[in-house]
Short mmCIF file of C-alpha atoms in Angstrom, two decimals:
data_model
loop_
_atom_site.label_atom_id
_atom_site.label_comp_id
_atom_site.label_asym_id
_atom_site.label_seq_id
_atom_site.Cartn_x
_atom_site.Cartn_y
_atom_site.Cartn_z
CA MET A 1008 21.04 87.59 161.66
CA ILE A 1009 24.65 87.01 161.92
CA GLY A 1010 26.42 86.07 158.73
CA ILE A 1011 29.97 85.31 157.73
CA LYS A 1012 31.52 87.54 155.04
CA LYS A 1013 33.74 85.60 152.72
CA GLU A 1014 36.91 87.33 151.61
CA GLY A 1015 38.11 86.84 148.03
CA VAL A 1016 41.30 84.91 147.66
CA LYS A 1017 43.84 86.97 145.76
CA PRO A 1018 45.64 84.80 143.23
CA LYS A 1019 49.35 84.62 143.68
CA GLU A 1020 51.59 85.85 140.89
CA ARG A 1021 55.18 85.21 139.99
CA ARG A 1022 57.24 88.10 138.64
CA TYR A 1023 59.66 87.65 135.75
CA THR A 1024 62.24 89.91 134.13
CA LYS A 1025 64.06 89.15 130.92
CA THR A 1026 66.43 91.20 128.73
CA PHE A 1027 66.45 91.10 124.93
CA GLY A 1028 68.61 92.38 122.13
CA PHE A 1029 67.47 92.96 118.54
CA ALA A 1030 67.83 91.08 115.26
CA LEU A 1031 66.70 91.43 111.66
CA GLY A 1032 64.89 88.64 109.82
CA LYS A 1033 66.11 85.79 111.97
CA GLY A 1034 67.65 85.22 115.39
CA ASP A 1035 67.32 83.43 118.70
CA THR A 1036 63.87 84.55 119.86
CA GLU A 1037 64.74 83.54 123.42
CA LYS A 1038 67.33 86.31 123.44
CA MET A 1039 66.28 88.66 120.64
CA LEU A 1040 63.32 90.63 119.41
CA VAL A 1041 63.32 89.70 115.73
CA ALA A 1042 61.76 92.01 113.14
CA LYS A 1043 60.15 90.41 110.11
CA ASN A 1044 59.97 93.77 108.36
CA SER A 1045 62.65 96.43 108.74
CA ARG A 1046 64.36 99.20 106.76
CA HIS A 1047 67.18 101.60 107.52
CA CYS A 1048 67.82 99.91 110.89
CA ASP A 1049 71.09 98.28 111.94
CA CYS A 1050 71.20 95.46 114.51
CA ARG A 1051 74.97 95.00 114.76
CA ASP A 1052 75.86 93.09 117.98
CA GLY A 1053 72.19 92.91 118.94
CA LYS A 1054 71.85 96.68 119.37
CA LEU A 1055 69.16 98.48 117.40
CA GLN A 1056 70.23 101.77 115.84
CA SER A 1057 69.35 104.05 112.98
CA GLY A 1058 71.23 103.19 109.81
CA ILE A 1059 72.80 105.34 107.13
CA GLY A 1060 71.01 108.53 106.18
CA PHE A 1061 71.99 111.57 104.11
CA SER A 1062 73.67 114.91 104.66
CA PRO A 1063 73.47 117.42 101.79
CA TYR A 1064 76.47 118.39 99.71
CA LEU A 1065 76.67 122.18 99.90
CA ARG A 1066 78.34 124.50 97.43
CA ASN A 1067 78.54 128.10 98.67
CA ASN A 1068 76.09 127.05 101.40
CA ALA A 1069 73.54 125.90 98.83
CA ALA A 1070 72.41 122.42 97.89
CA VAL A 1071 73.22 121.05 94.42
CA THR A 1072 70.17 119.54 92.75
CA TYR A 1073 69.90 116.98 89.97
CA ARG A 1074 66.25 116.85 88.96
CA ALA A 1075 66.10 113.56 87.06
CA LYS A 1076 65.73 110.21 88.85
CA THR A 1077 67.99 108.44 86.38
CA ALA A 1078 71.45 109.17 87.81
CA ARG A 1079 73.78 106.21 87.37
CA GLU A 1080 77.02 107.72 88.66
CA ILE A 1081 77.79 111.05 90.31
CA TYR A 1082 81.41 112.08 89.95
CA PRO A 1083 83.16 115.09 91.56
CA ILE A 1084 85.52 117.06 89.34
CA LYS A 1085 88.40 118.93 90.98
CA VAL A 1086 89.17 122.14 89.11
CA LEU A 1087 92.55 123.77 89.78
CA SER A 1088 92.09 127.38 90.81
CA THR A 1089 93.95 130.24 89.17
CA ASP A 1090 96.29 130.42 92.18
CA GLY A 1091 97.59 126.97 91.18
CA LEU A 1092 97.31 125.78 94.79
CA SER A 1093 93.67 125.03 95.59
CA TYR A 1094 90.76 123.26 93.96
CA THR A 1095 87.06 123.88 93.57
CA ASP A 1096 84.54 121.09 93.12
CA SER A 1097 82.10 120.55 90.32
CA PHE A 1098 80.13 117.49 89.21
CA ILE A 1099 79.42 115.34 86.21
CA VAL A 1100 76.61 112.80 86.19
CA SER A 1101 76.18 109.82 83.90
CA ASP A 1102 72.59 108.76 83.60
CA GLU A 1103 70.91 105.45 82.90
CA ASN A 1104 70.10 106.44 79.33
CA GLY A 1105 73.75 106.89 78.34
CA PHE A 1106 74.09 110.67 78.58
CA LEU A 1107 76.69 112.70 80.47
CA TYR A 1108 75.71 115.94 82.21
CA TYR A 1109 77.86 118.63 83.82
CA HIS A 1110 76.99 121.11 86.53
CA ASP A 1111 76.84 124.63 85.14
CA THR A 1112 77.65 126.86 88.11
CA SER A 1113 76.40 130.01 86.38
CA SER A 1114 72.87 128.63 86.16
CA SER A 1115 73.13 126.17 89.08
CA SER A 1116 71.77 123.44 86.84
CA PHE A 1117 72.97 120.35 84.99
CA LYS A 1118 73.38 120.49 81.23
CA MET A 1119 74.05 117.70 78.78
CA LYS A 1120 77.67 117.42 77.66
CA THR A 1121 77.88 114.28 75.54
CA THR A 1122 76.82 110.67 75.23
CA CYS A 1123 78.74 108.35 77.53
CA GLY A 1124 77.16 105.14 76.31
CA ASP A 1125 76.02 101.97 77.98
CA ASN A 1126 77.72 100.59 81.11
CA SER A 1127 79.85 103.72 81.57
CA HIS A 1128 82.48 103.89 84.31
CA ILE A 1129 84.29 107.05 85.39
CA SER A 1130 87.81 107.29 86.82
CA ALA A 1131 90.09 110.29 87.31
CA ALA A 1132 93.64 111.26 88.23
CA ILE A 1133 95.60 114.46 88.82
CA GLY A 1134 98.65 114.77 86.58
CA ALA A 1135 102.03 116.42 86.98
CA ASP A 1136 100.44 119.73 85.97
CA LYS A 1137 98.12 119.42 89.02
CA LYS A 1138 95.10 119.26 86.72
CA MET A 1139 92.56 116.47 86.73
CA THR A 1140 91.92 114.20 83.77
CA VAL A 1141 88.70 112.18 83.72
CA ALA A 1142 88.46 108.88 81.88
CA ILE A 1143 84.94 107.98 80.74
CA ALA A 1144 84.81 104.36 79.59
CA ALA A 1145 81.74 102.64 78.19
CA TRP A 1146 80.78 99.77 75.96
CA GLY A 1147 82.60 100.55 72.70
CA LYS A 1148 84.59 103.68 73.58
CA LEU A 1149 86.95 105.51 75.92
CA ASP A 1150 86.99 109.32 76.15
CA LEU A 1151 89.25 111.63 78.14
CA MET A 1152 87.97 114.90 79.57
CA ASN A 1153 90.07 117.74 80.99
CA GLN A 1154 89.05 120.12 83.75
CA ALA A 1155 87.67 122.55 81.16
CA LEU A 1156 85.31 119.72 80.10
CA ALA A 1157 86.94 119.37 76.67
CA ILE A 1158 86.62 115.77 75.46
CA THR A 1159 88.94 113.75 73.25
CA SER A 1160 88.45 110.18 72.04
CA THR A 1161 91.13 107.50 72.41
CA GLY A 1162 89.59 105.38 69.65
CA LEU A 1163 89.63 102.27 71.84
CA LYS A 1164 86.58 100.02 71.82
CA THR A 1165 86.40 99.33 75.51
CA THR A 1166 84.14 97.23 77.74
CA GLY A 1167 83.67 99.97 80.34
CA ALA A 1168 86.34 98.71 82.75
CA VAL A 1169 88.79 101.53 83.53
CA CYS A 1170 91.26 102.53 86.26
CA PHE A 1171 94.21 104.87 86.82
CA PHE A 1172 97.05 102.99 88.51
CA LYS A 1173 100.73 103.81 89.05
CA HIS A 1174 100.69 106.82 86.69
CA ARG A 1175 99.10 104.81 83.89
CA LEU A 1176 95.58 104.49 82.58
CA PHE A 1177 94.29 100.92 82.26
CA CYS A 1178 91.17 99.87 80.38
CA GLY A 1179 89.50 96.71 79.18
CA VAL A 1180 89.20 96.34 75.41
CA ARG A 1181 86.99 93.81 73.70
CA PRO A 1182 87.09 90.88 73.84
CA ASN A 1183 89.63 90.14 76.62
CA VAL A 1184 92.58 92.54 76.30
CA LEU A 1185 93.88 94.94 78.95
CA TYR A 1186 95.35 98.13 77.46
CA TYR A 1187 97.66 100.43 79.41
CA SER A 1188 99.01 103.88 78.64
CA ALA A 1189 102.53 105.22 78.85
CA PRO A 1190 103.35 106.69 82.29
CA ASN A 1191 101.77 110.14 82.71
CA ASP A 1192 100.73 110.09 79.07
CA TRP A 1193 97.20 108.82 79.41
CA ALA A 1194 96.21 109.08 75.75
CA ASN A 1195 99.25 107.12 74.52
CA PHE A 1196 98.50 103.40 74.21
CA THR A 1197 101.07 102.76 71.47
CA GLU A 1198 102.80 99.45 72.12
CA SER A 1199 106.42 99.67 73.29
CA ILE A 1200 108.70 97.86 75.73
CA ASP A 1201 108.33 100.24 78.64
CA ASP A 1202 105.55 102.65 77.70
CA GLY A 1203 102.06 101.83 76.41
CA GLY A 1204 100.85 98.41 75.34
CA TRP A 1205 98.43 95.62 76.10
CA VAL A 1206 98.06 92.21 77.75
CA ASN A 1207 95.94 89.50 76.14
CA PHE A 1208 94.28 87.33 78.79
CA GLY A 1209 92.98 84.73 76.34
CA GLY A 1210 90.53 82.17 77.64
CA ASP A 1211 86.77 82.42 77.89
CA TYR A 1212 86.10 84.36 81.08
CA GLY A 1213 83.26 86.48 79.78
CA GLU A 1214 83.50 90.25 79.51
CA MET A 1215 86.12 92.28 81.43
CA VAL A 1216 83.82 94.13 83.82
CA SER A 1217 85.98 96.03 86.31
CA LEU A 1218 89.49 97.17 87.21
CA CYS A 1219 90.27 97.87 90.82
CA GLU A 1220 93.34 99.17 92.67
CA PHE A 1221 93.72 97.30 95.96
CA LYS A 1222 96.69 96.89 98.30
CA ASP A 1223 99.05 98.49 95.78
CA THR A 1224 98.01 95.95 93.14
CA LEU A 1225 95.70 96.07 90.15
CA TYR A 1226 92.90 93.51 90.09
CA VAL A 1227 91.12 92.60 86.86
CA PHE A 1228 87.55 91.28 87.10
CA PHE A 1229 85.92 89.34 84.31
CA GLU A 1230 82.38 88.03 84.49
CA TYR A 1231 83.68 84.61 85.54
CA ALA A 1232 87.28 85.13 86.64
CA ILE A 1233 89.53 87.33 88.79
CA PHE A 1234 93.17 88.15 88.00
CA ARG A 1235 95.85 89.85 90.06
CA MET A 1236 98.00 92.08 87.87
CA ARG A 1237 101.53 93.02 88.92
CA ALA A 1238 101.60 96.30 87.05
CA ALA A 1239 104.15 98.45 88.86
CA GLY A 1240 107.45 99.53 87.33
CA SER A 1241 108.47 98.49 83.84
CA ALA A 1242 105.76 97.36 81.42
CA ARG A 1243 107.92 94.43 80.31
CA ASP A 1244 107.35 92.90 83.77
CA PHE A 1245 103.54 93.12 83.70
CA SER A 1246 102.01 89.70 84.24
CA PRO A 1247 98.54 88.46 85.26
CA GLU A 1248 97.89 85.76 87.85
CA ARG A 1249 94.52 84.04 87.86
CA LEU A 1250 92.95 83.59 91.28
CA ARG A 1251 90.48 80.95 92.36
CA TYR A 1252 86.85 81.95 91.83
CA GLY A 1253 83.97 79.52 91.45
CA GLY A 1254 81.02 81.87 91.79
CA ASP A 1255 78.42 83.04 89.31
CA LYS A 1256 78.50 86.00 86.93
CA ILE A 1257 80.15 89.12 88.43
CA PHE A 1258 78.49 92.52 87.99
CA GLY A 1259 81.32 94.97 87.40
CA ARG A 1260 79.50 98.07 88.59
CA THR A 1261 79.41 96.59 92.12
CA VAL A 1262 83.16 95.92 92.50
CA GLY A 1263 84.55 98.25 95.16
CA VAL A 1264 87.13 98.54 97.93
CA CYS A 1265 85.94 98.73 101.53
CA GLY A 1266 88.84 99.02 103.96
CA ASN A 1267 90.91 95.84 103.70
CA VAL A 1268 88.57 93.91 101.42
CA ILE A 1269 86.80 94.16 98.08
CA PHE A 1270 83.09 93.50 97.85
CA PHE A 1271 81.22 92.66 94.69
CA LEU A 1272 77.84 91.35 93.68
CA ALA A 1273 77.44 88.26 91.54
CA LYS A 1274 74.31 86.60 90.25
CA ASP A 1275 74.39 84.24 93.25
CA GLY A 1276 74.87 86.94 95.88
CA VAL A 1277 77.40 89.18 97.65
CA TYR A 1278 81.09 88.21 97.72
CA ARG A 1279 83.86 89.36 100.06
CA PHE A 1280 87.34 89.23 98.50
CA ASN A 1281 90.56 89.65 100.53
CA GLY A 1282 92.91 89.82 97.54
CA ASN A 1283 93.38 86.06 97.38
CA VAL A 1284 90.05 84.34 97.95
CA ALA A 1285 86.47 85.41 97.24
CA GLU A 1286 83.89 84.04 99.67
CA ARG A 1287 80.14 84.38 99.34
CA VAL A 1288 78.34 86.10 102.21
CA GLU A 1289 75.04 84.42 103.09
CA THR A 1290 72.86 87.52 102.89
CA GLY A 1291 69.92 85.68 101.35
CA ILE A 1292 69.41 88.27 98.63
CA THR A 1293 68.22 87.45 95.13
CA VAL A 1294 69.50 89.30 92.06
CA SER A 1295 68.04 90.16 88.68
CA GLU A 1296 70.51 91.35 86.03
CA THR A 1297 67.90 93.27 84.04
CA TYR A 1298 69.36 96.62 85.11
CA ALA A 1299 72.92 95.54 85.94
CA LYS A 1300 74.62 97.93 83.51
CA ARG A 1301 72.15 100.77 83.96
CA LYS A 1302 71.58 100.97 87.70
CA PHE A 1303 73.88 98.72 89.77
CA SER A 1304 76.61 100.50 91.75
CA CYS A 1305 78.50 100.55 95.04
CA ALA A 1306 80.35 102.86 97.44
CA ALA A 1307 82.13 102.43 100.77
CA CYS A 1308 81.07 104.47 103.77
CA GLY A 1309 82.40 104.32 107.33
CA GLY A 1310 83.67 100.73 107.30
CA LYS A 1311 80.67 99.43 105.37
CA MET A 1312 79.90 98.82 101.71
CA ALA A 1313 76.65 100.01 100.14
CA ILE A 1314 75.57 98.04 97.04
CA ARG A 1315 72.68 99.10 94.84
CA TYR A 1316 71.03 96.22 92.97
CA TYR A 1317 67.69 94.88 91.72
CA ASP A 1318 66.08 91.78 93.21
CA LYS A 1319 64.34 88.89 91.44
CA ASP A 1320 61.17 90.98 91.16
CA ASP A 1321 63.13 93.84 89.50
CA VAL A 1322 62.68 96.05 92.56
CA GLY A 1323 65.56 98.37 93.47
CA GLN A 1324 67.33 97.61 96.76
CA THR A 1325 70.45 98.67 98.67
CA ILE A 1326 72.32 96.41 101.08
CA ILE A 1327 74.70 97.89 103.66
CA ILE A 1328 77.29 95.29 104.67
CA TYR A 1329 80.04 95.59 107.26
CA GLU A 1330 83.67 95.16 106.21
CA ASP A 1331 84.00 91.88 108.14
CA GLY A 1332 80.97 90.47 106.31
CA LYS A 1333 79.34 89.39 109.56
CA SER A 1334 76.34 91.70 109.57
CA TRP A 1335 74.29 93.77 107.17
CA TYR A 1336 70.97 95.54 106.78
CA PHE A 1337 68.82 96.98 104.01
CA VAL A 1338 67.84 100.49 103.02
CA ASP A 1339 65.75 101.83 100.17
CA GLU A 1340 67.33 102.06 96.73
CA ILE A 1341 69.99 104.79 96.64
CA VAL A 1342 69.84 106.36 93.19
CA GLY A 1343 73.22 107.52 91.86
CA LEU A 1344 75.18 105.68 94.56
CA SER A 1345 78.85 106.54 93.87
CA PRO A 1346 82.25 106.68 95.61
CA CYS A 1347 83.57 110.18 96.26
CA ASP A 1348 87.01 110.87 97.76
CA GLY A 1349 86.67 108.14 100.37
CA ARG A 1350 83.01 108.89 101.01
CA ALA A 1351 79.79 107.79 99.35
CA MET A 1352 77.33 109.92 97.41
CA GLY A 1353 73.81 109.52 96.14
CA LEU A 1354 70.61 111.41 95.49
CA ASN A 1355 68.38 112.36 98.41
CA ASN A 1356 65.27 113.07 96.39
CA MET A 1357 66.73 115.67 94.00
CA MET A 1358 69.70 116.77 96.13
CA ILE A 1359 73.24 115.47 95.77
CA ALA A 1360 74.12 114.19 99.21
CA TYR A 1361 76.68 112.25 101.20
CA LEU A 1362 75.77 109.03 102.95
CA ASP A 1363 76.06 109.79 106.64
CA GLU A 1364 75.81 107.58 109.73
CA LYS A 1365 74.17 110.49 111.58
CA GLY A 1366 72.21 111.73 108.59
CA THR A 1367 68.48 111.96 108.05
CA LEU A 1368 66.23 110.11 105.63
CA PRO A 1369 64.03 111.58 102.88
CA ILE A 1370 60.91 113.11 104.37
CA ASP A 1371 58.73 110.18 103.32
CA LYS A 1372 61.03 107.49 104.78
CA THR A 1373 61.56 106.21 108.32
CA PHE A 1374 63.93 104.02 110.34
CA TYR A 1375 61.54 101.20 111.17
CA PHE A 1376 61.80 97.85 112.98
CA ASN A 1377 58.36 96.28 112.54
CA ASP A 1378 56.32 93.10 112.79
CA CYS A 1379 58.15 91.61 115.74
CA GLU A 1380 56.07 89.01 117.56
CA THR A 1381 57.31 87.79 120.93
CA ASP A 1382 56.11 86.07 124.07
CA PHE A 1383 58.96 87.76 125.97
CA GLY A 1384 60.38 84.41 127.02
CA PHE A 1385 57.22 82.91 128.54
CA SER A 1386 54.63 80.90 126.62
CA GLY A 1387 51.24 81.63 128.17
CA MET A 1388 49.13 84.49 129.47
CA LYS A 1389 50.99 87.18 131.33
CA THR A 1390 50.54 90.77 132.46
CA MET A 1391 53.18 93.12 131.07
CA SER A 1392 54.02 95.71 133.72
CA LYS A 1393 57.13 97.49 132.46
CA LEU A 1394 59.53 97.80 129.55
CA ARG A 1395 62.91 99.24 130.43
CA PHE A 1396 65.18 100.40 127.59
CA LYS A 1397 68.87 101.28 127.61
CA GLY A 1398 70.28 103.55 124.92
CA LYS A 1399 70.18 107.11 123.61
CA GLY A 1400 67.95 109.28 121.46
CA THR A 1401 64.22 109.15 120.74
CA PHE A 1402 61.93 106.50 119.29
CA SER A 1403 58.27 105.60 119.04
CA LEU A 1404 56.95 102.25 120.25
CA THR A 1405 53.77 100.39 119.30
CA LEU A 1406 52.86 97.42 121.51
CA ARG A 1407 49.99 95.09 120.58
CA ASN A 1408 48.45 92.42 122.83
CA GLY A 1409 45.94 91.04 120.31
CA LEU A 1410 43.10 93.28 121.47
CA LYS A 1411 44.49 96.80 121.46
CA GLU A 1412 47.52 98.86 120.58
CA THR A 1413 49.56 101.06 122.89
CA GLU A 1414 51.59 103.79 121.19
CA LYS A 1415 54.21 105.87 123.00
CA MET A 1416 56.94 108.34 122.09
CA ILE A 1417 59.99 107.58 124.23
CA THR A 1418 63.12 109.65 124.91
CA PHE A 1419 66.12 108.40 126.84
CA LYS A 1420 67.30 110.29 129.88
CA ASP A 1421 70.73 109.41 131.26
CA GLY A 1422 70.69 106.33 129.08
CA ILE A 1423 67.45 104.88 130.48
CA ALA A 1424 63.80 104.98 129.39
CA GLU A 1425 60.97 103.15 131.18
CA LEU A 1426 57.40 102.53 130.11
CA ALA A 1427 54.87 101.46 132.78
CA LEU A 1428 52.19 99.11 131.43
CA LYS A 1429 49.31 96.91 132.45
CA GLU A 1430 48.73 94.88 129.32
CA ARG A 1431 47.62 91.27 129.44
CA GLY A 1432 48.39 88.87 126.63
CA ASP A 1433 50.24 85.81 125.40
CA VAL A 1434 52.07 86.99 122.29
CA PHE A 1435 52.83 90.68 121.84
CA GLY A 1436 53.49 92.56 118.63
CA VAL A 1437 56.23 95.21 118.67
CA ASP A 1438 56.93 98.00 116.17
CA ILE A 1439 59.73 100.53 116.71
CA ARG A 1440 60.43 103.69 114.73
CA LEU A 1441 63.79 105.33 115.41
CA TYR A 1442 64.87 108.90 114.90
CA ALA A 1443 68.28 109.71 113.39
CA GLY A 1444 71.11 108.97 115.82
CA THR A 1445 69.01 106.78 118.13
CA LYS A 1446 70.45 103.58 119.53
CA ILE A 1447 68.74 101.00 121.77
CA ASP A 1448 71.20 98.68 123.49
CA ASN A 1449 68.57 96.34 124.93
CA VAL A 1450 65.10 96.11 126.46
CA THR A 1451 64.13 94.42 129.72
CA ALA A 1452 60.56 93.17 130.03
CA GLU A 1453 58.88 92.86 133.44
CA TYR A 1454 55.69 90.79 133.68
CA GLN A 1455 53.63 88.74 136.11
CA VAL A 1456 52.29 85.23 135.64
CA LEU A 1457 49.78 83.39 137.84
CA LYS A 1458 51.39 80.58 139.82
#
């Protein structure tokens, strides 16, 4: 019997390739892989990279530990050496409960020094004798501490706002008065024509919450107003100029300089201030003021501002925002976030550490870009054949097609990493976990679709 063998007809397929960048929270899904859930990852210019981590502060090649989780502000003290030429570093820490601790180098531990009160701010300057004086301002008092940690009271009932500027010490005194010391005589606030004195701002602007030196000018922040203070030269010429501000209540612990701007947090969000105008940045964050005086803080790091705050659910958060205000990302709450000689400090678990673009995270934290769902530019069933990444470093990838998960550890070689696949699906789920220093410029998806 002679039969005819029928040959199967192989369906024809059309091949597609499409390249994507990365975005956090929202973005053009035709051009971006958008993560609904991400921490410690930066998507500036559509490139996915690990965000700020930590590098330990080392003293004599050993880490400095602060064992409580209640640090509000970490402040480095410069101690003039006996040679009169060099300095050694030590630390004081104000905690959320209103106590001030100092680092005892003989025991390598922190010991309580005094009470610093609620809403304390710390500022310091080096005088003509080359020794540092530390001003510790809080609600109801202002103390001065020398490098030997001896403390004297000024007797002023301050708000907590304090700043050294042009050889004078400035501080806010209740209810709305700015006191200033005589030049290089930081305990002398006696009123005179050219030495110490005060400026009464009048008006109902709320509490004076922060003083900030910026562009060779002193800026005075109230809860509901901002003033520019020409405070150079003779005291008789000091005069405040009110600037336009129509935002909500300002939290003074978040006022800080970042390059050519000042950032601060108000009850209605993050503001970027250029010295003349304050504009709100649409970050979408919500703010609770429950812990504003106990926990809020800020510090600039590498052209970005880190702001520690609590959201509407009273959960601690940290936003990292670029100087131009055009992009930002979120990291876990940084306890003890503080400025330090142009850098930023915080606690990495129990270690005092610097914020570092190339640093690592605590052992229980990861750089993750999760819960991205994408059809890779084609709505319908498709067979994913390859993902081609450009970048550097190492990352792990989880790809889901609705039925199974594919997990791979990927390392770039000469800037390229490719993953061969044969996964069929409509919508794919993507999770990415970066390692410190990793950057992914883009990803190109290759897939086939039946004609």
